[in-house]
């Protein structure tokens, strides 16, 4: 009795739920490179290359572990181009008695999978993805009846559930749950050597994929020139160990810092591997905890890092599935402006934007504060359509899958859900960027100038954003102070800011 087990490109884990209880003799694993997944948005070339190369390595690893793998390559002339079409063809080839699959990370694909039971004569079992700490029922139970879904309280529950960084009495290590206040230091400006992530020379499998991607996706954004991702679990584990040994100790301190020409700083660059399944989040957190217990890293680093994984990562996933497929359409600020073309080539005089976008196109990577306070902040205060912003983030980052990208972009960064994730919009003037980076000193614009042709666009747009959105945001208690300051301004000053902001916004479409 053969079982067909489709494994998707972000399910590259040996302990996947679809494999639970499966017999190697009686199972066929189906892996499919399909046109629809590579083009439903214009993914960055390096993102496609990472996923296809990791899929091919994982197929070899599974075969080495004794599984029978049926692998459909993108260039296979009979490739139908969709998951559903490939499952149909595999049924013809193998005549399985049943289909067992792990749920995907996107409503779009889940809805397709739900059609399989009607299309095919075989029974279809869609299993929950067990690679997360909080399952769907657990998140629902936590969220049920709460007025506000605060990440901090969810995170404490996840600490209790995993026991991570708890002492023998079940109390948080270091006497408090959260050390975020210690984690907002400006960049160290040359006082500390900056570690670099490992780079992995492509082997033959990855070289073949790089050639395929260069040929088939030449019109997609981004470059393959700097491709250096790990494409197998062993190399991803090497990057995990390297991060813990070389960068974790200062991760907390400089988590929010930004420096010209330094894309990675003390960040881990592990999200691409966590999200496609090469690394396991709990295994990573236990390794980080061990580094703290062995005195190798301070508590603000270990706690700060673990909070991102068992807190934020799990929390945004819970929100994605709880809010449903129409979450992607929300737009409470009614923002309608088109995404400026420079998001795709980095050609702008705003040095902070050119840096964040430039490294994104080169490495398919930017760290959290660049995503939130540079490219996200700009889109928010310029009034860009949040759906267009969401598509851009889904396209350009190697770690982007809808379950994690959408709540971060639409909710946290664009406030398009009206404050479900963020109690106030992450909007700021140039001051914040100047305090957390060295960007402004090399910029065409003047961060100290509030109006006029050389004024930092973030200064103009910040006040214009508050003004434009007063009807929706004016009652937000956390914005009371900026709104009071705006009200105190002379009418003439307000008019100048509005006119300068309008001129700048007009220039974006020219
Ligand atoms: P580190 O700074 O080393 O952080 C450690 C890990 O914590 C990350 O690898 C990641 O797994 C997790 N993490 C940290 N913050 C978050 C968060 N807010 N949500 C979920 N996980 C988090 N992350 C993605 O994995 N995929 C995305 O598509 C994505 N889109 C984003 C879009 C926007 C607008 C914003 C503001 C954030 C987004 N993030 C996304 C969260 C965060 O920016 C990335 O997880 C992080 O930059 C990945 O780099 P790193 O591995 O070096 O992270
Ligand atoms: C993102 C992606 C890409 C670019 N290509 C493939 C592919 O060819 N085959 C595959 O199985 N998965 C791919 N993926 C990942 C899927 O888009 C992802 O599994 C779904 O979005 C569900 O999370
Ligand atoms: Fe960015 Fe403004 Fe600073 Fe230029 S001056 S780098 S636009 S914040």
Coordinates of C-alpha atoms and ligand atoms in Angstrom, one line a residue:
X1 CA 0.0 0.0 0.0
X2 CA 2.0 3.0 -1.3
X3 CA 1.7 6.4 0.4
X4 CA 2.5 9.5 -1.7
X5 CA 4.2 12.2 0.5
X6 CA 4.6 15.6 -1.3
X7 CA 7.3 17.7 0.4
X8 CA 7.4 21.4 -0.4
X9 CA 10.3 23.8 -0.8
X10 CA 10.0 25.1 2.7
X11 CA 9.5 21.7 4.3
X12 CA 13.2 20.5 4.1
X13 CA 13.3 19.0 7.6
X14 CA 14.0 15.3 8.3
X15 CA 11.4 15.2 11.1
X16 CA 8.5 16.6 9.0
X17 CA 5.1 15.6 10.3
X18 CA 4.2 14.0 6.9
X19 CA 7.0 11.5 7.5
X20 CA 5.7 10.5 11.0
X21 CA 5.1 6.8 11.1
X22 CA 5.9 6.4 7.3
X23 CA 7.5 3.2 6.1
X24 CA 10.5 3.8 3.8
X25 CA 9.6 0.8 1.7
X26 CA 6.0 1.7 1.1
X27 CA 6.4 5.5 0.7
X28 CA 7.2 7.7 -2.3
X29 CA 8.3 11.2 -1.4
X30 CA 7.4 13.7 -4.1
X31 CA 9.5 16.9 -4.5
X32 CA 8.4 19.4 -7.2
X33 CA 10.1 22.4 -8.7
X34 CA 7.2 24.2 -10.3
X35 CA 6.8 27.3 -12.4
X36 CA 3.8 28.6 -10.3
X37 CA 5.8 28.8 -7.1
X38 CA 8.8 30.5 -8.8
X39 CA 6.6 33.1 -10.4
X40 CA 3.4 33.8 -8.4
X41 CA 5.5 36.8 -7.3
X42 CA 8.7 37.9 -8.9
X43 CA 11.0 36.3 -6.3
X44 CA 14.6 37.5 -6.0
X45 CA 16.9 35.3 -8.1
X46 CA 18.9 34.4 -5.0
X47 CA 15.8 33.3 -3.2
X48 CA 14.8 30.9 -6.0
X49 CA 18.3 29.6 -6.2
X50 CA 18.5 29.0 -2.5
X51 CA 15.2 27.1 -2.4
X52 CA 15.8 25.0 -5.5
X53 CA 19.4 24.1 -4.5
X54 CA 18.3 23.3 -0.9
X55 CA 15.5 21.1 -2.3
X56 CA 18.0 19.2 -4.5
X57 CA 20.4 18.7 -1.6
X58 CA 17.6 17.6 0.7
X59 CA 16.3 15.0 -1.8
X60 CA 19.8 13.5 -1.8
X61 CA 19.9 13.5 2.0
X62 CA 16.5 11.8 2.1
X63 CA 17.7 9.1 -0.4
X64 CA 20.8 8.6 1.7
X65 CA 18.6 8.0 4.6
X66 CA 16.8 5.3 2.7
X67 CA 13.7 7.1 1.4
X68 CA 12.5 6.7 -2.2
X69 CA 12.3 10.2 -3.7
X70 CA 10.6 11.2 -7.0
X71 CA 12.1 14.5 -7.9
X72 CA 10.5 16.7 -10.7
X73 CA 13.0 19.3 -12.0
X74 CA 11.9 22.7 -13.3
X75 CA 13.2 21.9 -16.8
X76 CA 11.4 18.5 -17.0
X77 CA 9.5 18.8 -20.4
X78 CA 6.4 17.2 -18.9
X79 CA 6.4 19.4 -15.8
X80 CA 2.8 20.8 -15.4
X81 CA 4.0 23.8 -13.5
X82 CA 1.8 23.4 -10.4
X83 CA 1.8 21.4 -7.2
X84 CA -1.7 20.0 -8.0
X85 CA -0.7 19.1 -11.5
X86 CA 2.5 17.3 -10.3
X87 CA 0.6 15.4 -7.6
X88 CA -1.8 14.3 -10.4
X89 CA 1.1 13.1 -12.6
X90 CA 2.7 11.3 -9.6
X91 CA -0.5 9.5 -8.9
X92 CA -0.4 8.2 -12.5
X93 CA 3.2 7.0 -12.0
X94 CA 2.9 5.4 -8.6
X95 CA -0.8 4.6 -8.1
X96 CA -0.7 5.3 -4.3
X97 CA -3.3 4.2 -1.9
X98 CA -3.3 7.6 0.0
X99 CA -1.6 11.0 0.1
X100 CA -0.1 12.4 3.3
X101 CA 1.2 16.0 3.3
X102 CA 2.2 18.6 5.9
X103 CA 0.2 21.8 5.8
X104 CA 1.9 24.6 3.8
X105 CA 2.8 28.1 5.0
X106 CA 0.4 30.0 2.9
X107 CA -3.4 30.2 2.5
X108 CA -3.1 30.1 -1.3
X109 CA -1.4 26.7 -1.2
X110 CA -3.6 25.4 1.6
X111 CA -6.7 26.2 -0.5
X112 CA -5.2 24.2 -3.4
X113 CA -4.5 21.3 -1.2
X114 CA -8.1 21.3 0.1
X115 CA -9.2 20.6 -3.5
X116 CA -7.1 17.4 -3.7
X117 CA -9.7 15.3 -1.8
X118 CA -12.3 16.0 -4.6
X119 CA -9.9 15.8 -7.5
X120 CA -8.2 12.5 -6.6
X121 CA -9.7 9.2 -5.6
X122 CA -7.1 8.6 -2.9
X123 CA -7.8 9.9 0.7
X124 CA -5.7 13.0 1.5
X125 CA -4.4 13.7 5.0
X126 CA -3.1 17.2 5.6
X127 CA -1.1 17.1 8.9
X128 CA -0.3 20.1 11.1
X129 CA 3.2 21.5 10.7
X130 CA 4.9 20.3 14.0
X131 CA 8.1 22.4 13.5
X132 CA 6.6 25.3 15.5
X133 CA 6.5 25.6 19.3
X134 CA 2.9 26.8 19.4
X135 CA 0.3 24.8 17.4
X136 CA -2.9 26.3 16.0
X137 CA -5.1 25.2 18.9
X138 CA -2.5 26.6 21.4
X139 CA -2.5 30.0 19.7
X140 CA -6.3 30.1 19.6
X141 CA -6.5 29.2 23.3
X142 CA -4.0 31.9 24.1
X143 CA -5.8 34.6 22.0
X144 CA -9.3 33.6 23.0
X145 CA -11.0 36.3 25.0
X146 CA -8.0 38.7 25.1
X147 CA -8.7 42.4 24.2
X148 CA -5.1 42.8 23.0
X149 CA -2.8 40.2 21.6
X150 CA 0.4 41.4 23.2
X151 CA 3.5 39.6 22.0
X152 CA 5.2 40.0 25.4
X153 CA 2.6 37.9 27.2
X154 CA 2.6 35.2 24.5
X155 CA 6.4 35.1 24.7
X156 CA 6.3 34.5 28.4
X157 CA 4.0 31.5 27.8
X158 CA 6.5 30.2 25.3
X159 CA 9.3 30.5 27.8
X160 CA 7.3 28.6 30.3
X161 CA 6.3 26.0 27.7
X162 CA 9.9 25.3 26.5
X163 CA 11.6 26.1 29.9
X164 CA 14.2 28.2 28.0
X165 CA 16.2 30.6 30.2
X166 CA 14.2 29.6 33.3
X167 CA 16.0 28.8 36.6
X168 CA 15.2 25.8 38.8
X169 CA 12.2 27.7 40.4
X170 CA 10.7 28.4 37.0
X171 CA 11.8 32.1 37.3
X172 CA 13.3 34.0 34.3
X173 CA 17.2 34.0 34.2
X174 CA 18.6 37.3 35.2
X175 CA 15.5 38.2 37.2
X176 CA 13.4 39.7 34.3
X177 CA 11.6 38.3 31.3
X178 CA 12.8 40.9 28.8
X179 CA 16.1 42.8 28.5
X180 CA 15.1 44.9 25.5
X181 CA 16.0 48.2 27.2
X182 CA 19.6 47.2 27.1
X183 CA 19.4 46.4 23.4
X184 CA 19.1 49.8 21.7
X185 CA 22.7 50.9 21.4
X186 CA 23.9 53.0 18.4
X187 CA 26.6 51.4 16.2
X188 CA 30.0 51.1 17.9
X189 CA 31.8 53.1 15.2
X190 CA 35.0 51.1 14.7
X191 CA 35.5 50.2 18.4
X192 CA 34.7 46.6 17.7
X193 CA 35.5 44.2 14.8
X194 CA 32.4 43.3 12.9
X195 CA 32.0 39.5 12.3
X196 CA 31.0 38.3 8.9
X197 CA 28.7 35.3 8.2
X198 CA 30.2 32.3 6.6
X199 CA 30.2 32.2 2.8
X200 CA 29.6 28.8 1.1
X201 CA 31.2 28.2 -2.3
X202 CA 28.5 26.6 -4.5
X203 CA 29.0 22.8 -5.2
X204 CA 28.0 21.2 -8.5
X205 CA 24.3 20.9 -7.5
X206 CA 24.1 24.6 -6.6
X207 CA 26.1 25.7 -9.7
X208 CA 23.5 23.9 -11.9
X209 CA 20.7 25.7 -10.1
X210 CA 22.5 29.1 -10.4
X211 CA 22.8 28.5 -14.1
X212 CA 19.1 27.5 -14.4
X213 CA 18.0 30.6 -12.4
X214 CA 20.2 33.0 -14.4
X215 CA 18.6 31.5 -17.6
X216 CA 15.0 31.3 -16.6
X217 CA 14.6 34.3 -14.3
X218 CA 16.7 37.0 -15.8
X219 CA 13.8 39.5 -15.5
X220 CA 13.4 38.9 -11.7
X221 CA 14.9 41.3 -9.2
X222 CA 18.2 40.9 -7.5
X223 CA 21.6 39.5 -8.4
X224 CA 23.3 36.1 -8.1
X225 CA 26.8 37.6 -8.1
X226 CA 27.1 37.4 -4.3
X227 CA 25.2 34.2 -3.8
X228 CA 26.9 32.6 -0.7
X229 CA 24.0 30.8 1.1
X230 CA 24.3 27.4 2.7
X231 CA 22.2 25.0 0.6
X232 CA 22.3 21.9 2.9
X233 CA 21.6 21.3 6.5
X234 CA 25.3 20.6 7.4
X235 CA 26.3 24.0 6.1
X236 CA 23.4 25.8 7.7
X237 CA 24.4 24.2 11.0
X238 CA 27.9 25.5 10.4
X239 CA 26.5 29.1 10.1
X240 CA 24.5 28.5 13.3
X241 CA 27.6 27.5 15.2
X242 CA 29.6 30.4 13.7
X243 CA 26.9 32.9 14.7
X244 CA 26.8 31.7 18.3
X245 CA 30.6 31.7 18.6
X246 CA 31.4 35.0 16.8
X247 CA 28.3 37.3 16.8
X248 CA 25.8 36.4 19.4
X249 CA 27.6 38.1 22.3
X250 CA 26.9 41.5 20.8
X251 CA 23.6 40.6 19.1
X252 CA 21.5 42.3 21.8
X253 CA 23.6 45.4 22.1
X254 CA 23.7 46.3 18.4
X255 CA 20.4 44.7 17.2
X256 CA 19.0 48.0 16.0
X257 CA 22.3 49.6 14.7
X258 CA 23.0 50.3 11.0
X259 CA 26.3 51.0 9.2
X260 CA 27.1 51.9 5.7
X261 CA 28.6 49.0 3.8
X262 CA 27.8 46.5 6.6
X263 CA 24.8 44.5 5.7
X264 CA 25.0 41.8 8.5
X265 CA 26.6 43.4 11.7
X266 CA 25.8 41.1 14.6
X267 CA 22.8 39.4 13.1
X268 CA 22.5 35.7 12.6
X269 CA 21.4 35.4 8.9
X270 CA 19.6 32.2 9.9
X271 CA 16.0 33.0 8.9
X272 CA 16.4 31.7 5.4
X273 CA 17.4 28.3 6.9
X274 CA 14.9 28.3 9.7
X275 CA 12.1 29.1 7.3
X276 CA 12.9 26.5 4.6
X277 CA 13.4 23.8 7.3
X278 CA 17.2 23.3 7.2
X279 CA 17.4 24.5 10.8
X280 CA 15.2 23.7 13.7
X281 CA 14.1 26.7 15.9
X282 CA 14.1 24.9 19.2
X283 CA 17.4 23.3 18.6
X284 CA 18.9 26.7 17.8
X285 CA 17.4 28.3 20.9
X286 CA 18.8 25.4 23.1
X287 CA 22.3 26.1 21.6
X288 CA 21.9 29.8 22.4
X289 CA 20.8 29.0 25.9
X290 CA 23.8 26.7 26.4
X291 CA 26.1 29.5 25.3
X292 CA 24.6 31.7 28.0
X293 CA 24.8 28.9 30.6
X294 CA 28.5 28.4 29.7
X295 CA 29.2 32.1 30.3
X296 CA 30.0 32.7 26.6
X297 CA 27.3 35.4 26.0
X298 CA 25.4 37.8 28.3
X299 CA 21.8 37.5 29.2
X300 CA 20.6 40.5 27.1
X301 CA 22.0 38.7 24.0
X302 CA 20.7 35.3 24.7
X303 CA 17.2 36.5 25.9
X304 CA 17.0 39.0 23.1
X305 CA 17.7 36.3 20.5
X306 CA 15.5 33.6 21.9
X307 CA 12.6 36.2 22.1
X308 CA 12.9 36.8 18.4
X309 CA 12.4 33.1 17.7
X310 CA 10.0 31.7 20.3
X311 CA 8.3 35.1 20.7
X312 CA 8.0 37.1 17.5
X313 CA 8.4 34.3 15.0
X314 CA 5.7 32.1 16.6
X315 CA 3.5 35.1 17.4
X316 CA 3.3 36.4 13.8
X317 CA 2.6 32.9 12.5
X318 CA -0.3 32.6 15.0
X319 CA -1.7 36.0 13.8
X320 CA -1.4 34.9 10.1
X321 CA -3.5 31.8 10.5
X322 CA -5.9 33.4 12.9
X323 CA -6.7 36.4 10.8
X324 CA -7.5 34.4 7.6
X325 CA -6.8 34.9 3.9
X326 CA -8.4 38.4 3.7
X327 CA -5.8 39.8 6.1
X328 CA -3.7 40.6 3.0
X329 CA -6.3 43.1 1.7
X330 CA -6.5 45.3 4.8
X331 CA -5.6 49.0 4.3
X332 CA -7.1 51.0 7.2
X333 CA -5.0 54.1 6.3
X334 CA -6.4 53.9 2.7
X335 CA -2.8 54.2 1.3
X336 CA -2.9 54.1 -2.5
X337 CA 0.4 55.4 -3.8
X338 CA 2.4 53.1 -6.2
X339 CA 5.7 51.6 -5.0
X340 CA 8.5 53.8 -6.3
X341 CA 10.7 52.2 -9.0
X342 CA 13.8 52.7 -6.8
X343 CA 12.7 49.8 -4.6
X344 CA 13.8 47.6 -7.5
X345 CA 17.2 49.3 -8.3
X346 CA 18.2 51.3 -5.3
X347 CA 18.7 54.4 -7.4
X348 CA 17.7 57.1 -4.9
X349 CA 19.5 60.0 -3.3
X350 CA 18.3 58.9 0.1
X351 CA 21.4 57.2 1.4
X352 CA 19.7 55.1 4.0
X353 CA 17.2 53.7 1.4
X354 CA 20.0 53.2 -1.2
X355 CA 21.9 51.1 1.4
X356 CA 19.0 49.0 2.6
X357 CA 17.7 48.4 -0.9
X358 CA 21.2 47.9 -2.5
X359 CA 22.1 45.2 0.0
X360 CA 18.7 43.6 -0.4
X361 CA 19.2 43.3 -4.2
X362 CA 22.7 41.9 -3.7
X363 CA 22.1 39.5 -0.8
X364 CA 18.3 39.0 -0.6
X365 CA 18.9 40.2 3.0
X366 CA 18.4 43.2 5.2
X367 CA 18.1 43.1 9.0
X368 CA 15.0 43.9 11.0
X369 CA 15.6 47.6 11.7
X370 CA 16.4 48.2 8.0
X371 CA 13.2 46.5 7.0
X372 CA 11.1 48.2 9.7
X373 CA 12.6 51.7 10.1
X374 CA 14.1 52.4 6.6
X375 CA 12.2 50.7 3.7
X376 CA 9.1 50.0 5.8
X377 CA 9.0 53.4 7.5
X378 CA 9.4 55.2 4.2
X379 CA 6.6 53.3 2.5
X380 CA 4.4 53.9 5.5
X381 CA 4.9 57.7 5.7
X382 CA 4.8 58.1 1.9
X383 CA 1.4 56.4 1.8
X384 CA 2.4 53.5 -0.4
X385 CA -0.3 50.8 -1.1
X386 CA 0.4 48.2 1.7
X387 CA -0.4 45.3 -0.7
X388 CA 2.3 46.5 -3.1
X389 CA 4.7 46.8 -0.1
X390 CA 3.8 43.3 1.0
X391 CA 4.5 41.9 -2.5
X392 CA 7.9 43.6 -2.6
X393 CA 8.9 42.1 0.8
X394 CA 7.7 38.7 -0.3
X395 CA 9.7 38.9 -3.4
X396 CA 13.0 40.3 -2.3
X397 CA 14.0 38.5 0.9
X398 CA 15.4 34.9 1.0
X399 CA 13.5 34.2 4.2
X400 CA 10.1 35.5 2.9
X401 CA 7.1 33.1 3.1
X402 CA 3.7 34.6 3.5
X403 CA 3.0 33.3 7.1
X404 CA 5.9 35.3 8.4
X405 CA 6.3 38.1 5.9
X406 CA 2.6 39.3 5.7
X407 CA 2.0 40.1 9.4
X408 CA 5.4 41.8 9.7
X409 CA 4.8 43.9 6.6
X410 CA 1.1 44.6 6.6
X411 CA 0.7 44.6 10.3
X412 CA 3.8 45.7 12.1
X413 CA 5.4 47.8 9.4
X414 CA 2.4 49.4 7.5
X415 CA -0.2 49.5 10.3
X416 CA -2.7 48.4 7.6
X417 CA -4.5 46.2 10.1
X418 CA -5.2 49.2 12.4
X419 CA -3.0 48.2 15.2
X420 CA -3.4 44.5 15.8
X421 CA 0.3 43.9 15.9
X422 CA 1.7 47.4 16.7
X423 CA 0.1 49.7 19.2
X424 CA 1.2 52.7 17.2
X425 CA 2.7 53.0 13.6
X426 CA 6.4 52.5 13.3
X427 CA 6.8 56.0 11.7
X428 CA 9.8 58.2 12.3
X429 CA 11.5 61.2 11.1
X430 CA 15.2 61.2 10.1
X431 CA 16.2 61.7 13.7
X432 CA 15.8 58.1 14.6
X433 CA 17.8 56.9 11.5
X434 CA 20.5 59.4 12.4
X435 CA 20.8 58.2 16.0
X436 CA 21.0 54.5 15.0
X437 CA 23.3 54.7 11.9
X438 CA 26.0 56.5 10.1
X439 CA 23.9 56.9 7.0
X440 CA 23.0 60.6 7.3
X441 CA 26.6 61.8 7.2
X442 CA 26.9 60.5 3.5
X443 CA 23.5 61.6 2.3
X444 CA 22.5 64.2 -0.3
X445 CA 19.8 65.3 2.1
X446 CA 20.3 67.2 5.4
X447 CA 18.8 65.3 8.4
X448 CA 18.7 68.5 10.4
X449 CA 16.7 70.4 7.8
X450 CA 13.0 70.2 8.4
X451 CA 11.8 72.0 5.2
X452 CA 13.2 73.2 1.9
X453 CA 14.8 71.4 -1.0
X454 CA 17.5 69.7 1.0
X455 CA 15.4 68.6 3.9
X456 CA 15.5 64.9 4.8
X457 CA 12.4 63.4 3.1
X458 CA 11.7 61.4 6.3
X459 CA 11.4 64.7 8.2
X460 CA 8.8 66.1 5.7
X461 CA 6.9 62.9 5.3
X462 CA 6.7 62.1 9.0
X463 CA 4.6 65.2 9.8
X464 CA 2.7 65.0 6.6
X465 CA 1.8 61.4 7.4
X466 CA 0.5 62.4 10.8
X467 CA -1.5 65.3 9.3
X468 CA -2.9 63.1 6.4
X469 CA -4.0 60.4 8.8
X470 CA -5.3 62.4 11.7
X471 CA -8.8 61.1 11.4
X472 CA -7.7 57.5 12.0
X473 CA -4.6 58.1 14.2
X474 CA -5.5 61.2 16.1
X475 CA -7.1 59.3 19.0
X476 CA -4.2 57.0 19.5
X477 CA -2.9 57.7 23.0
X478 CA 0.7 56.7 22.0
X479 CA 0.6 59.5 19.4
X480 CA -0.8 62.2 21.7
X481 CA 2.6 63.9 22.1
X482 CA 3.5 64.2 18.4
X483 CA -0.1 65.4 17.6
X484 CA 0.2 68.0 20.3
X485 CA 3.5 69.2 18.8
X486 CA 1.9 69.3 15.4
X487 CA -1.1 71.3 16.7
X488 CA 1.3 73.9 18.3
X489 CA 2.9 74.6 14.9
X490 CA 2.1 77.9 13.1
X491 CA -0.4 77.5 10.2
X492 CA 2.3 78.8 7.9
X493 CA 4.8 76.2 9.0
X494 CA 2.3 73.4 8.5
X495 CA 1.5 74.7 5.0
X496 CA 5.2 74.7 4.1
X497 CA 5.6 71.1 5.3
X498 CA 2.5 70.0 3.4
X499 CA 3.7 71.7 0.2
X500 CA 7.3 70.4 0.5
X501 CA 6.0 66.8 1.2
X502 CA 3.6 67.0 -1.8
X503 CA 6.5 68.2 -4.0
X504 CA 8.6 65.3 -2.9
X505 CA 5.8 62.7 -3.3
X506 CA 5.1 64.0 -6.8
X507 CA 8.8 63.6 -7.7
X508 CA 8.5 59.9 -6.9
X509 CA 6.2 59.2 -9.8
X510 CA 8.1 61.4 -12.3
Ligands
LIG1 P1 18.3 38.0 13.5 O1 18.2 39.5 13.8 O2 19.5 37.3 13.8 O3 17.1 37.4 14.4 C1 17.0 36.1 14.8 C2 15.8 35.4 14.3 O4 14.6 35.8 14.9 C3 15.5 35.5 12.8 O5 16.3 34.6 12.1 C4 14.0 35.2 12.7 O6 13.8 33.8 12.6 C5 13.5 35.6 14.1 N1 12.8 36.9 14.0 C6 13.3 38.1 14.4 N2 12.3 39.1 14.2 C7 11.3 38.4 13.7 C8 10.0 38.9 13.4 N3 9.6 40.2 13.5 N4 9.1 38.0 12.9 C9 9.5 36.7 12.7 N5 10.7 36.2 13.0 C10 11.6 37.1 13.6 N6 11.3 37.5 8.9 C11 11.2 36.4 8.2 O7 11.7 35.4 8.6 N7 10.7 36.4 6.9 C12 10.1 37.5 6.4 O8 9.6 37.5 5.3 C13 10.2 38.7 7.1 N8 9.6 39.8 6.6 C14 9.7 41.0 7.4 C15 9.1 42.2 6.8 C16 9.2 43.3 7.6 C17 8.5 44.6 7.0 C18 9.8 43.4 8.8 C19 9.8 44.6 9.6 C20 10.4 42.2 9.4 C21 10.3 41.0 8.6 N9 10.9 39.8 9.2 C22 10.8 38.7 8.4 C23 11.5 39.8 10.5 C24 13.0 40.0 10.6 O9 13.3 41.2 9.9 C25 13.8 38.9 10.0 O10 13.4 37.7 10.6 C26 15.3 39.1 10.3 O11 15.7 40.3 9.7 C27 16.0 37.9 9.7 O12 17.4 38.1 9.7 P2 18.3 37.3 10.7 O13 18.2 35.8 10.6 O14 19.7 37.8 10.6 O15 17.7 37.7 12.1
LIG2 C1 9.2 29.9 -2.8 C2 9.3 28.6 -3.6 C3 9.9 28.6 -4.9 C4 10.5 29.8 -5.4 N1 9.9 27.5 -5.6 C5 9.4 26.3 -5.1 C6 9.3 25.2 -5.9 O1 9.7 25.1 -7.1 N2 8.8 24.0 -5.3 C7 8.4 24.0 -4.0 O2 8.0 23.0 -3.5 N3 8.4 25.1 -3.3 C8 8.9 26.3 -3.8 N4 8.8 27.4 -3.1 C9 8.2 27.4 -1.7 C10 6.7 27.4 -1.8 O3 6.3 28.6 -2.4 C11 6.1 27.2 -0.4 O4 6.2 25.9 -0.1 C12 4.7 27.7 -0.3 O5 4.6 29.1 -0.5 C13 4.0 27.2 0.9 O6 4.6 27.8 2.1
LIG3 FE1 18.0 58.9 5.2 FE2 17.3 61.4 5.7 FE3 19.5 60.4 6.8 FE4 19.4 60.9 4.2 S1 19.3 62.4 5.8 S2 20.2 59.0 5.2 S3 17.3 60.4 3.7 S4 17.4 59.7 7.2

